[in-house]
Short mmCIF file of the C-alpha atoms (twelve columns), coordinates in Angstrom:
data_MODEL
# 
_entry.id   MODEL 
# 
loop_
_atom_site.group_PDB 
_atom_site.id 
_atom_site.type_symbol 
_atom_site.label_atom_id 
_atom_site.label_alt_id 
_atom_site.label_comp_id 
_atom_site.label_asym_id 
_atom_site.label_seq_id 
_atom_site.Cartn_x 
_atom_site.Cartn_y 
_atom_site.Cartn_z 
_atom_site.pdbx_PDB_model_num 
ATOM 1   C CA . MET A 1   100.220 80.454  222.951 1 
ATOM 2   C CA . GLU A 2   100.776 77.423  225.176 1 
ATOM 3   C CA . ILE A 3   101.663 79.399  228.253 1 
ATOM 4   C CA . THR A 4   98.650  81.688  227.919 1 
ATOM 5   C CA . GLN A 5   96.282  78.747  227.540 1 
ATOM 6   C CA . THR A 6   97.830  76.910  230.451 1 
ATOM 7   C CA . VAL A 7   97.853  79.846  232.782 1 
ATOM 8   C CA . ALA A 8   94.306  80.772  231.932 1 
ATOM 9   C CA . SER A 9   92.903  77.576  233.359 1 
ATOM 10  C CA . GLY A 10  91.177  78.376  236.628 1 
ATOM 11  C CA . ARG A 11  93.195  81.413  237.800 1 
ATOM 12  C CA . LYS A 12  92.099  84.915  236.826 1 
ATOM 13  C CA . SER A 13  95.308  86.634  237.911 1 
ATOM 14  C CA . SER A 14  97.753  83.898  236.889 1 
ATOM 15  C CA . LEU A 15  98.935  85.647  233.726 1 
ATOM 16  C CA . LEU A 16  100.074 88.554  235.907 1 
ATOM 17  C CA . GLN A 17  101.651 86.012  238.229 1 
ATOM 18  C CA . ILE A 18  103.542 84.065  235.572 1 
ATOM 19  C CA . ALA A 19  105.240 87.155  234.087 1 
ATOM 20  C CA . PRO A 20  107.348 87.924  237.227 1 
ATOM 21  C CA . VAL A 21  108.120 84.212  237.523 1 
ATOM 22  C CA . MET A 22  109.399 84.172  233.958 1 
ATOM 23  C CA . LEU A 23  111.541 87.234  234.752 1 
ATOM 24  C CA . CYS A 24  113.049 85.092  237.507 1 
ATOM 25  C CA . PHE A 25  113.821 82.428  234.896 1 
ATOM 26  C CA . PHE A 26  115.677 85.158  232.995 1 
ATOM 27  C CA . ALA A 27  117.688 85.880  236.161 1 
ATOM 28  C CA . MET A 28  118.332 82.153  236.485 1 
ATOM 29  C CA . GLY A 29  120.177 82.333  233.162 1 
ATOM 30  C CA . PHE A 30  122.794 84.667  234.645 1 
ATOM 31  C CA . VAL A 31  124.724 81.618  235.824 1 
ATOM 32  C CA . ASP A 32  125.649 80.879  232.209 1 
ATOM 33  C CA . LEU A 33  127.779 84.021  232.017 1 
ATOM 34  C CA . VAL A 34  130.433 82.025  233.875 1 
ATOM 35  C CA . GLY A 35  131.669 80.436  230.639 1 
ATOM 36  C CA . THR A 36  132.122 83.781  228.920 1 
ATOM 37  C CA . ALA A 37  133.545 85.461  232.026 1 
ATOM 38  C CA . SER A 38  136.046 82.661  232.689 1 
ATOM 39  C CA . ASN A 39  137.470 83.050  229.179 1 
ATOM 40  C CA . TYR A 40  137.984 86.784  229.689 1 
ATOM 41  C CA . VAL A 41  139.509 86.250  233.140 1 
ATOM 42  C CA . GLN A 42  141.782 83.570  231.653 1 
ATOM 43  C CA . LYS A 43  142.953 86.067  229.047 1 
ATOM 44  C CA . ASP A 44  143.381 88.931  231.549 1 
ATOM 45  C CA . LEU A 45  145.296 86.860  234.112 1 
ATOM 46  C CA . GLY A 46  147.109 84.427  231.791 1 
ATOM 47  C CA . LEU A 47  145.616 81.249  233.284 1 
ATOM 48  C CA . SER A 48  145.838 77.684  231.969 1 
ATOM 49  C CA . ASP A 49  142.720 75.767  230.887 1 
ATOM 50  C CA . SER A 50  142.579 73.810  234.128 1 
ATOM 51  C CA . GLN A 51  142.939 77.016  236.189 1 
ATOM 52  C CA . ALA A 52  140.302 78.861  234.173 1 
ATOM 53  C CA . ASN A 53  137.870 75.950  234.322 1 
ATOM 54  C CA . LEU A 54  137.983 76.212  238.110 1 
ATOM 55  C CA . PHE A 55  135.575 79.158  237.811 1 
ATOM 56  C CA . PRO A 56  132.612 77.269  236.298 1 
ATOM 57  C CA . SER A 57  133.468 74.289  238.472 1 
ATOM 58  C CA . LEU A 58  133.318 76.481  241.566 1 
ATOM 59  C CA . VAL A 59  129.961 77.936  240.530 1 
ATOM 60  C CA . PHE A 60  128.352 74.530  240.232 1 
ATOM 61  C CA . PHE A 61  130.095 73.075  243.288 1 
ATOM 62  C CA . TRP A 62  127.615 74.931  245.462 1 
ATOM 63  C CA . PHE A 63  124.708 73.025  243.929 1 
ATOM 64  C CA . LEU A 64  126.052 69.972  245.754 1 
ATOM 65  C CA . ILE A 65  126.004 71.815  249.074 1 
ATOM 66  C CA . PHE A 66  122.889 74.016  248.923 1 
ATOM 67  C CA . SER A 67  120.297 72.182  246.834 1 
ATOM 68  C CA . VAL A 68  118.964 69.701  249.397 1 
ATOM 69  C CA . PRO A 69  119.007 72.222  252.304 1 
ATOM 70  C CA . THR A 70  117.072 74.613  250.039 1 
ATOM 71  C CA . GLY A 71  114.405 71.947  249.622 1 
ATOM 72  C CA . MET A 72  114.020 71.913  253.399 1 
ATOM 73  C CA . LEU A 73  114.108 75.723  253.578 1 
ATOM 74  C CA . MET A 74  111.128 75.842  251.216 1 
ATOM 75  C CA . ASN A 75  109.208 73.690  253.674 1 
ATOM 76  C CA . ARG A 76  109.801 76.348  256.338 1 
ATOM 77  C CA . ILE A 77  109.410 79.712  254.583 1 
ATOM 78  C CA . GLY A 78  107.714 78.797  251.309 1 
ATOM 79  C CA . ARG A 79  108.876 78.724  247.700 1 
ATOM 80  C CA . LYS A 80  108.333 82.385  246.828 1 
ATOM 81  C CA . LYS A 81  110.357 83.691  249.780 1 
ATOM 82  C CA . THR A 82  113.112 81.223  248.954 1 
ATOM 83  C CA . VAL A 83  113.256 82.530  245.373 1 
ATOM 84  C CA . LEU A 84  113.512 86.082  246.723 1 
ATOM 85  C CA . VAL A 85  116.471 85.044  248.891 1 
ATOM 86  C CA . SER A 86  118.158 83.551  245.834 1 
ATOM 87  C CA . LEU A 87  117.669 86.736  243.822 1 
ATOM 88  C CA . ALA A 88  119.225 88.820  246.594 1 
ATOM 89  C CA . VAL A 89  122.305 86.581  246.716 1 
ATOM 90  C CA . THR A 90  122.550 86.683  242.910 1 
ATOM 91  C CA . ALA A 91  122.411 90.480  242.881 1 
ATOM 92  C CA . GLY A 92  125.212 90.604  245.440 1 
ATOM 93  C CA . SER A 93  127.395 88.279  243.372 1 
ATOM 94  C CA . LEU A 94  126.965 90.467  240.298 1 
ATOM 95  C CA . ILE A 95  127.903 93.662  242.138 1 
ATOM 96  C CA . LEU A 96  131.260 92.311  243.423 1 
ATOM 97  C CA . PRO A 97  133.133 92.371  240.049 1 
ATOM 98  C CA . VAL A 98  132.476 96.107  239.823 1 
ATOM 99  C CA . PHE A 99  135.236 96.498  242.408 1 
ATOM 100 C CA . GLY A 100 137.876 94.555  240.447 1 
ATOM 101 C CA . ASP A 101 138.630 91.405  238.470 1 
ATOM 102 C CA . SER A 102 141.423 89.907  240.557 1 
ATOM 103 C CA . TYR A 103 141.533 86.140  240.895 1 
ATOM 104 C CA . MET A 104 140.193 86.186  244.461 1 
ATOM 105 C CA . MET A 105 137.477 88.724  243.661 1 
ATOM 106 C CA . MET A 106 136.188 86.605  240.789 1 
ATOM 107 C CA . LEU A 107 136.330 83.465  242.930 1 
ATOM 108 C CA . MET A 108 134.121 85.154  245.525 1 
ATOM 109 C CA . ALA A 109 131.738 86.495  242.879 1 
ATOM 110 C CA . PHE A 110 131.369 83.126  241.165 1 
ATOM 111 C CA . SER A 111 130.883 81.381  244.510 1 
ATOM 112 C CA . LEU A 112 127.994 83.690  245.424 1 
ATOM 113 C CA . LEU A 113 126.583 83.347  241.908 1 
ATOM 114 C CA . GLY A 114 126.602 79.572  242.317 1 
ATOM 115 C CA . ILE A 115 124.975 79.727  245.757 1 
ATOM 116 C CA . GLY A 116 122.257 82.077  244.550 1 
ATOM 117 C CA . ASN A 117 121.570 80.011  241.466 1 
ATOM 118 C CA . ALA A 118 121.460 76.754  243.430 1 
ATOM 119 C CA . ILE A 119 118.791 78.238  245.709 1 
ATOM 120 C CA . MET A 120 116.919 79.715  242.743 1 
ATOM 121 C CA . GLN A 121 116.831 76.602  240.593 1 
ATOM 122 C CA . THR A 122 115.720 74.484  243.542 1 
ATOM 123 C CA . SER A 123 112.852 76.795  244.490 1 
ATOM 124 C CA . LEU A 124 111.716 78.387  241.225 1 
ATOM 125 C CA . ASN A 125 110.803 75.199  239.376 1 
ATOM 126 C CA . PRO A 126 108.477 73.940  242.169 1 
ATOM 127 C CA . LEU A 127 106.998 77.452  242.420 1 
ATOM 128 C CA . VAL A 128 105.774 77.020  238.849 1 
ATOM 129 C CA . THR A 129 103.692 74.034  239.995 1 
ATOM 130 C CA . ASN A 130 101.579 76.472  242.036 1 
ATOM 131 C CA . LEU A 131 100.562 78.171  238.797 1 
ATOM 132 C CA . ILE A 132 100.564 75.397  236.181 1 
ATOM 133 C CA . SER A 133 98.730  72.073  236.099 1 
ATOM 134 C CA . GLY A 134 100.849 68.929  236.127 1 
ATOM 135 C CA . ASP A 135 100.000 67.721  232.630 1 
ATOM 136 C CA . ARG A 136 101.391 70.975  231.182 1 
ATOM 137 C CA . LEU A 137 104.406 71.140  233.466 1 
ATOM 138 C CA . ALA A 138 107.037 69.897  231.001 1 
ATOM 139 C CA . SER A 139 106.102 72.403  228.300 1 
ATOM 140 C CA . THR A 140 105.875 75.269  230.819 1 
ATOM 141 C CA . LEU A 141 109.272 74.484  232.321 1 
ATOM 142 C CA . THR A 142 110.586 74.325  228.763 1 
ATOM 143 C CA . PHE A 143 109.217 77.821  228.127 1 
ATOM 144 C CA . GLY A 144 110.954 78.947  231.313 1 
ATOM 145 C CA . GLN A 145 114.177 77.461  229.970 1 
ATOM 146 C CA . PHE A 146 113.593 79.463  226.788 1 
ATOM 147 C CA . VAL A 147 113.423 82.674  228.823 1 
ATOM 148 C CA . LYS A 148 116.500 81.575  230.779 1 
ATOM 149 C CA . ALA A 149 118.343 80.890  227.529 1 
ATOM 150 C CA . ILE A 150 117.790 84.481  226.379 1 
ATOM 151 C CA . ALA A 151 119.946 85.689  229.281 1 
ATOM 152 C CA . SER A 152 122.535 83.024  228.437 1 
ATOM 153 C CA . PHE A 153 122.573 84.094  224.796 1 
ATOM 154 C CA . LEU A 154 122.979 87.780  225.617 1 
ATOM 155 C CA . ALA A 155 125.887 87.294  228.054 1 
ATOM 156 C CA . PRO A 156 128.733 86.837  225.503 1 
ATOM 157 C CA . LEU A 157 127.313 89.614  223.322 1 
ATOM 158 C CA . LEU A 158 127.190 92.067  226.228 1 
ATOM 159 C CA . ALA A 159 130.693 91.087  227.359 1 
ATOM 160 C CA . ALA A 160 132.095 91.557  223.847 1 
ATOM 161 C CA . TRP A 161 130.270 94.888  223.557 1 
ATOM 162 C CA . GLY A 162 131.760 96.052  226.846 1 
ATOM 163 C CA . ALA A 163 135.243 94.954  225.767 1 
ATOM 164 C CA . THR A 164 135.152 96.731  222.395 1 
ATOM 165 C CA . THR A 165 132.716 99.644  222.696 1 
ATOM 166 C CA . TYR A 166 133.852 103.230 222.550 1 
ATOM 167 C CA . LEU A 167 131.012 104.242 224.833 1 
ATOM 168 C CA . PRO A 168 131.894 104.881 228.503 1 
ATOM 169 C CA . THR A 169 131.699 101.761 230.678 1 
ATOM 170 C CA . PHE A 170 133.356 103.416 233.701 1 
ATOM 171 C CA . GLY A 171 136.505 101.364 233.219 1 
ATOM 172 C CA . LEU A 172 134.645 98.076  233.573 1 
ATOM 173 C CA . GLY A 173 135.148 96.832  230.017 1 
ATOM 174 C CA . TRP A 174 133.617 93.379  229.619 1 
ATOM 175 C CA . ARG A 175 132.579 93.461  233.301 1 
ATOM 176 C CA . VAL A 176 129.771 95.882  232.427 1 
ATOM 177 C CA . LEU A 177 127.861 92.632  231.837 1 
ATOM 178 C CA . PHE A 178 127.685 92.155  235.613 1 
ATOM 179 C CA . VAL A 179 126.224 95.617  236.174 1 
ATOM 180 C CA . ILE A 180 123.470 95.106  233.605 1 
ATOM 181 C CA . TYR A 181 122.470 91.747  235.058 1 
ATOM 182 C CA . ALA A 182 122.631 93.086  238.635 1 
ATOM 183 C CA . ILE A 183 120.031 95.711  237.710 1 
ATOM 184 C CA . VAL A 184 117.769 93.032  236.226 1 
ATOM 185 C CA . SER A 185 118.147 90.981  239.428 1 
ATOM 186 C CA . LEU A 186 116.932 93.909  241.505 1 
ATOM 187 C CA . LEU A 187 113.960 94.386  239.153 1 
ATOM 188 C CA . SER A 188 113.126 90.683  239.540 1 
ATOM 189 C CA . ILE A 189 113.088 91.042  243.324 1 
ATOM 190 C CA . ALA A 190 110.669 93.959  243.090 1 
ATOM 191 C CA . ALA A 191 108.383 92.224  240.582 1 
ATOM 192 C CA . LEU A 192 108.138 88.883  242.384 1 
ATOM 193 C CA . GLY A 193 107.894 90.495  245.806 1 
ATOM 194 C CA . ALA A 194 104.812 92.440  244.666 1 
ATOM 195 C CA . THR A 195 103.141 89.361  243.147 1 
ATOM 196 C CA . PRO A 196 100.705 87.343  245.299 1 
ATOM 197 C CA . ILE A 197 101.074 83.587  244.803 1 
ATOM 198 C CA . GLU A 198 98.985  81.064  246.701 1 
ATOM 199 C CA . GLU A 199 101.270 78.158  247.524 1 
ATOM 200 C CA . GLU A 200 100.488 74.567  248.380 1 
ATOM 201 C CA . GLN A 201 100.716 73.465  251.973 1 
ATOM 202 C CA . PRO A 202 104.381 72.909  252.862 1 
ATOM 203 C CA . ASP A 203 105.611 69.360  252.533 1 
ATOM 204 C CA . LYS A 204 106.230 67.559  255.809 1 
ATOM 205 C CA . ALA A 205 109.523 68.420  257.475 1 
ATOM 206 C CA . SER A 206 112.390 66.208  256.350 1 
ATOM 207 C CA . GLY A 207 116.086 65.954  256.991 1 
ATOM 208 C CA . VAL A 208 119.042 65.741  254.662 1 
ATOM 209 C CA . GLY A 209 119.289 62.004  255.200 1 
ATOM 210 C CA . GLU A 210 115.662 61.422  254.234 1 
ATOM 211 C CA . CYS A 211 116.107 63.519  251.093 1 
ATOM 212 C CA . LEU A 212 119.231 61.663  250.023 1 
ATOM 213 C CA . LYS A 213 117.484 58.337  250.579 1 
ATOM 214 C CA . LEU A 214 115.290 59.196  247.603 1 
ATOM 215 C CA . LEU A 215 118.335 58.485  245.437 1 
ATOM 216 C CA . GLY A 216 117.767 54.860  246.404 1 
ATOM 217 C CA . ARG A 217 114.802 54.865  244.030 1 
ATOM 218 C CA . PRO A 218 116.246 53.717  240.676 1 
ATOM 219 C CA . PHE A 219 114.341 56.161  238.480 1 
ATOM 220 C CA . ILE A 220 115.166 59.147  240.715 1 
ATOM 221 C CA . LEU A 221 118.849 58.172  240.565 1 
ATOM 222 C CA . LEU A 222 118.681 57.906  236.769 1 
ATOM 223 C CA . CYS A 223 117.171 61.397  236.622 1 
ATOM 224 C CA . PHE A 224 119.829 62.756  238.967 1 
ATOM 225 C CA . ILE A 225 122.702 61.460  236.811 1 
ATOM 226 C CA . GLY A 226 120.869 62.605  233.690 1 
ATOM 227 C CA . ILE A 227 120.795 66.177  234.968 1 
ATOM 228 C CA . MET A 228 124.499 65.927  235.872 1 
ATOM 229 C CA . CYS A 229 125.259 65.005  232.262 1 
ATOM 230 C CA . HIS A 230 122.965 67.695  230.842 1 
ATOM 231 C CA . VAL A 231 124.541 70.543  232.779 1 
ATOM 232 C CA . GLY A 232 128.035 69.147  232.242 1 
ATOM 233 C CA . ILE A 233 127.493 69.276  228.475 1 
ATOM 234 C CA . ASP A 234 125.926 72.723  228.766 1 
ATOM 235 C CA . VAL A 235 128.698 74.307  230.834 1 
ATOM 236 C CA . GLY A 236 131.348 72.365  228.936 1 
ATOM 237 C CA . THR A 237 130.154 73.628  225.556 1 
ATOM 238 C CA . ASN A 238 129.741 77.150  226.894 1 
ATOM 239 C CA . THR A 239 133.345 77.163  228.141 1 
ATOM 240 C CA . THR A 240 135.110 75.103  225.480 1 
ATOM 241 C CA . ALA A 241 133.517 76.311  222.212 1 
ATOM 242 C CA . PRO A 242 135.686 79.457  221.887 1 
ATOM 243 C CA . LYS A 243 138.793 77.487  222.842 1 
ATOM 244 C CA . ILE A 244 138.177 74.966  220.050 1 
ATOM 245 C CA . ILE A 245 138.017 77.782  217.503 1 
ATOM 246 C CA . MET A 246 141.107 79.503  218.901 1 
ATOM 247 C CA . GLU A 247 143.027 76.209  218.843 1 
ATOM 248 C CA . ARG A 248 142.014 75.069  215.350 1 
ATOM 249 C CA . LEU A 249 141.556 78.375  213.512 1 
ATOM 250 C CA . GLY A 250 143.748 80.799  215.464 1 
ATOM 251 C CA . LEU A 251 141.059 83.442  215.967 1 
ATOM 252 C CA . PRO A 252 141.261 85.887  218.923 1 
ATOM 253 C CA . LEU A 253 138.879 85.489  221.854 1 
ATOM 254 C CA . GLU A 254 136.745 88.507  220.886 1 
ATOM 255 C CA . GLU A 255 135.892 86.736  217.589 1 
ATOM 256 C CA . ALA A 256 135.943 83.147  218.850 1 
ATOM 257 C CA . GLY A 257 133.591 84.128  221.691 1 
ATOM 258 C CA . PHE A 258 130.697 84.312  219.222 1 
ATOM 259 C CA . ALA A 259 130.760 80.491  219.222 1 
ATOM 260 C CA . THR A 260 129.133 80.622  222.655 1 
ATOM 261 C CA . SER A 261 126.366 82.805  221.232 1 
ATOM 262 C CA . VAL A 262 125.804 80.301  218.396 1 
ATOM 263 C CA . TYR A 263 125.282 77.588  220.998 1 
ATOM 264 C CA . PHE A 264 122.863 79.722  223.008 1 
ATOM 265 C CA . ILE A 265 120.971 80.965  219.927 1 
ATOM 266 C CA . PHE A 266 120.022 77.400  219.074 1 
ATOM 267 C CA . ARG A 267 119.476 76.421  222.700 1 
ATOM 268 C CA . THR A 268 117.091 79.374  222.978 1 
ATOM 269 C CA . ALA A 269 115.310 78.352  219.777 1 
ATOM 270 C CA . GLY A 270 115.129 74.767  221.007 1 
ATOM 271 C CA . CYS A 271 113.536 75.818  224.296 1 
ATOM 272 C CA . PHE A 272 110.971 77.967  222.504 1 
ATOM 273 C CA . LEU A 273 110.042 75.291  219.953 1 
ATOM 274 C CA . GLY A 274 110.138 72.578  222.592 1 
ATOM 275 C CA . ALA A 275 107.292 74.212  224.512 1 
ATOM 276 C CA . PHE A 276 105.092 73.550  221.460 1 
ATOM 277 C CA . ILE A 277 106.620 70.282  220.245 1 
ATOM 278 C CA . LEU A 278 105.957 68.662  223.616 1 
ATOM 279 C CA . ARG A 279 102.237 69.286  223.090 1 
ATOM 280 C CA . TYR A 280 102.228 66.857  220.168 1 
ATOM 281 C CA . MET A 281 105.213 64.550  220.728 1 
ATOM 282 C CA . SER A 282 105.792 62.358  223.767 1 
ATOM 283 C CA . PRO A 283 108.665 63.400  226.056 1 
ATOM 284 C CA . GLY A 284 110.400 60.069  225.414 1 
ATOM 285 C CA . LYS A 285 110.464 60.444  221.633 1 
ATOM 286 C CA . PHE A 286 111.523 64.084  221.731 1 
ATOM 287 C CA . PHE A 287 114.212 63.271  224.287 1 
ATOM 288 C CA . GLY A 288 115.578 60.497  222.069 1 
ATOM 289 C CA . PHE A 289 115.620 62.758  219.026 1 
ATOM 290 C CA . SER A 290 117.503 65.415  221.008 1 
ATOM 291 C CA . VAL A 291 120.152 63.000  222.275 1 
ATOM 292 C CA . VAL A 292 120.809 61.489  218.843 1 
ATOM 293 C CA . MET A 293 121.287 65.019  217.507 1 
ATOM 294 C CA . MET A 294 123.871 65.724  220.226 1 
ATOM 295 C CA . LEU A 295 125.662 62.454  219.497 1 
ATOM 296 C CA . ALA A 296 126.056 63.404  215.828 1 
ATOM 297 C CA . ALA A 297 127.198 66.881  216.867 1 
ATOM 298 C CA . MET A 298 129.925 65.549  219.159 1 
ATOM 299 C CA . ILE A 299 131.335 63.456  216.329 1 
ATOM 300 C CA . LEU A 300 131.349 66.514  214.071 1 
ATOM 301 C CA . LEU A 301 133.008 68.564  216.820 1 
ATOM 302 C CA . PHE A 302 135.802 65.986  216.996 1 
ATOM 303 C CA . VAL A 303 136.678 66.270  213.299 1 
ATOM 304 C CA . GLY A 304 135.480 69.747  212.298 1 
ATOM 305 C CA . ASP A 305 138.298 72.048  211.221 1 
ATOM 306 C CA . THR A 306 136.332 74.866  209.574 1 
ATOM 307 C CA . LEU A 307 134.324 77.622  211.238 1 
ATOM 308 C CA . ALA A 308 131.146 76.470  209.482 1 
ATOM 309 C CA . SER A 309 131.464 72.844  210.651 1 
ATOM 310 C CA . ILE A 310 132.158 73.899  214.240 1 
ATOM 311 C CA . TYR A 311 129.201 76.292  214.223 1 
ATOM 312 C CA . ILE A 312 126.930 73.540  212.859 1 
ATOM 313 C CA . ALA A 313 128.059 71.179  215.624 1 
ATOM 314 C CA . LEU A 314 127.469 73.820  218.294 1 
ATOM 315 C CA . ALA A 315 124.032 74.602  216.870 1 
ATOM 316 C CA . MET A 316 123.089 70.916  217.022 1 
ATOM 317 C CA . ILE A 317 124.321 70.607  220.613 1 
ATOM 318 C CA . GLY A 318 122.423 73.762  221.564 1 
ATOM 319 C CA . PHE A 319 119.143 72.561  220.082 1 
ATOM 320 C CA . GLY A 320 119.583 69.003  221.348 1 
ATOM 321 C CA . ASN A 321 120.490 69.974  224.898 1 
ATOM 322 C CA . SER A 322 117.778 72.625  225.212 1 
ATOM 323 C CA . ASN A 323 114.971 70.339  226.402 1 
ATOM 324 C CA . ILE A 324 116.866 67.707  228.363 1 
ATOM 325 C CA . PHE A 325 116.520 69.461  231.719 1 
ATOM 326 C CA . PRO A 326 112.767 70.206  231.726 1 
ATOM 327 C CA . ILE A 327 111.910 66.687  230.559 1 
ATOM 328 C CA . VAL A 328 114.083 64.970  233.156 1 
ATOM 329 C CA . PHE A 329 113.017 67.386  235.899 1 
ATOM 330 C CA . SER A 330 109.302 67.047  235.193 1 
ATOM 331 C CA . GLN A 331 109.599 63.252  235.027 1 
ATOM 332 C CA . ALA A 332 111.238 63.246  238.471 1 
ATOM 333 C CA . LEU A 333 108.586 65.544  239.977 1 
ATOM 334 C CA . MET A 334 105.737 63.446  238.578 1 
ATOM 335 C CA . ALA A 335 107.378 60.254  239.809 1 
ATOM 336 C CA . MET A 336 107.089 61.526  243.418 1 
ATOM 337 C CA . PRO A 337 104.382 64.236  243.507 1 
ATOM 338 C CA . LYS A 338 104.141 64.194  247.313 1 
ATOM 339 C CA . ALA A 339 107.805 65.121  247.760 1 
ATOM 340 C CA . LYS A 340 108.254 67.902  245.201 1 
ATOM 341 C CA . ASN A 341 110.493 70.079  247.364 1 
ATOM 342 C CA . GLU A 342 112.819 67.213  248.246 1 
ATOM 343 C CA . VAL A 343 112.935 65.859  244.698 1 
ATOM 344 C CA . SER A 344 113.604 69.350  243.378 1 
ATOM 345 C CA . GLY A 345 116.523 69.710  245.773 1 
ATOM 346 C CA . LEU A 346 117.983 66.413  244.609 1 
ATOM 347 C CA . MET A 347 117.578 67.212  240.934 1 
ATOM 348 C CA . ILE A 348 119.194 70.630  241.299 1 
ATOM 349 C CA . MET A 349 121.993 69.007  243.272 1 
ATOM 350 C CA . GLY A 350 122.619 67.168  240.005 1 
ATOM 351 C CA . LEU A 351 123.785 70.474  238.540 1 
ATOM 352 C CA . PHE A 352 126.970 69.590  240.387 1 
ATOM 353 C CA . GLY A 353 127.790 68.033  237.024 1 
ATOM 354 C CA . GLY A 354 128.772 71.582  236.093 1 
ATOM 355 C CA . THR A 355 131.695 71.132  238.487 1 
ATOM 356 C CA . VAL A 356 132.727 67.615  237.512 1 
ATOM 357 C CA . PHE A 357 132.674 68.027  233.740 1 
ATOM 358 C CA . PRO A 358 134.660 71.296  233.374 1 
ATOM 359 C CA . LEU A 359 137.370 70.043  235.736 1 
ATOM 360 C CA . ALA A 360 137.723 66.802  233.801 1 
ATOM 361 C CA . MET A 361 137.580 68.686  230.506 1 
ATOM 362 C CA . GLY A 362 140.256 71.142  231.649 1 
ATOM 363 C CA . TYR A 363 142.723 68.385  232.514 1 
ATOM 364 C CA . ALA A 364 141.870 66.492  229.317 1 
ATOM 365 C CA . ALA A 365 142.420 69.645  227.254 1 
ATOM 366 C CA . ASP A 366 145.755 70.348  228.944 1 
ATOM 367 C CA . ALA A 367 146.820 66.787  228.138 1 
ATOM 368 C CA . VAL A 368 145.662 66.262  224.539 1 
ATOM 369 C CA . GLY A 369 144.026 69.491  223.390 1 
ATOM 370 C CA . GLN A 370 140.359 70.436  223.079 1 
ATOM 371 C CA . ALA A 371 139.513 67.055  221.509 1 
ATOM 372 C CA . GLY A 372 140.006 65.639  225.010 1 
ATOM 373 C CA . ALA A 373 137.421 68.049  226.378 1 
ATOM 374 C CA . VAL A 374 134.955 66.975  223.670 1 
ATOM 375 C CA . GLY A 375 135.557 63.345  224.651 1 
ATOM 376 C CA . VAL A 376 134.442 64.077  228.213 1 
ATOM 377 C CA . MET A 377 131.204 65.620  226.934 1 
ATOM 378 C CA . LEU A 378 130.671 62.625  224.652 1 
ATOM 379 C CA . ALA A 379 130.604 60.366  227.709 1 
ATOM 380 C CA . GLY A 380 127.680 62.431  229.045 1 
ATOM 381 C CA . VAL A 381 125.812 62.083  225.743 1 
ATOM 382 C CA . VAL A 382 126.268 58.304  225.832 1 
ATOM 383 C CA . TYR A 383 124.655 58.182  229.286 1 
ATOM 384 C CA . LEU A 384 121.695 60.256  228.074 1 
ATOM 385 C CA . LEU A 385 121.301 57.788  225.221 1 
ATOM 386 C CA . TYR A 386 120.954 55.050  227.853 1 
ATOM 387 C CA . TYR A 387 118.484 57.190  229.824 1 
ATOM 388 C CA . THR A 388 116.365 57.489  226.678 1 
ATOM 389 C CA . LEU A 389 115.563 53.769  226.918 1 
ATOM 390 C CA . LYS A 390 114.232 54.286  230.447 1 
ATOM 391 C CA . ILE A 391 112.167 57.438  230.002 1 
ATOM 392 C CA . LYS A 392 109.978 55.834  227.335 1 
ATOM 393 C CA . THR A 393 108.526 53.361  229.820 1 
ATOM 394 C CA . SER A 394 108.353 55.710  232.833 1 
ATOM 395 C CA . LYS A 395 105.103 57.258  233.970 1 
# 
């Protein structure tokens, strides 16, 4: 397997090191439960689309605030310790909903989840560079996204199981999802904490201003906006897919929620296959293929009025969007190898697109229905199509 071959190069204990890191990628995927959870909270509290979409928007708002400071924190305490901090915050966010699902309680839980995930995504990806050589970085990060996607895929299934099971869930219902993922977070802390990882020398100290100045480099800015569009499409699809089915076919949420799993099934498959495809196909070509697939899917999502057509569109978006992040992220890191921590902070700050897109989609859906939400995502796909022309010529 690709990961085994990569890890084996020059480090006897690296296979034992990469396993806890991949468990952290699984914990990274917990952020994607926000789409499923927001739909259940919307149903429980009777919220509008724009009110419900505040939850995923709030989660990804914190990427704007914490990503660049996390890059500087890594320079002080190291990448591994920063990941451990992120896991602790994530575990805390997942424990809160055990005590209730009021609007304010869920706002606090999602805020902490966003903060923890912002710290984790900023620090975990550079940590991988201490274990994997640069020429294999894109495929390894893709494999990490595959592991992350497993957690994303399981979230709606676990929530639906909790909402419908006859087994005791201690009155939590769908919120049993949070308990299960909190336990995994604690296991991730124990596994990574016990794993020795030799890190590179910390990058030179830098301030927020110096980090943000990197956006003045045209290619770094293109990557930043590209990640905004990627995560906007990801969170937007995650949140809107069940609503499209409920609007057009009249199915209840418990049945329509499987649409989110369809998306994540194919995103998971795309991440897994991408780790191998990128060994034989250039990132530029594979990126272009993925974006064209998403473009066709958005058109189908506009006009599809059967369950099969909607599922096909979601599957295409899932597969197409699965490898956008690792390709863009690895291109940005390789463009400035001497400033990995700072570049990582900037790229993860781009996950702020998960705030911008759902808010815009919520207002568009309130105005003209779910077709308006799809139109917002289409704008992100069009930008990625433009980015395709640039990545082919970038080193």
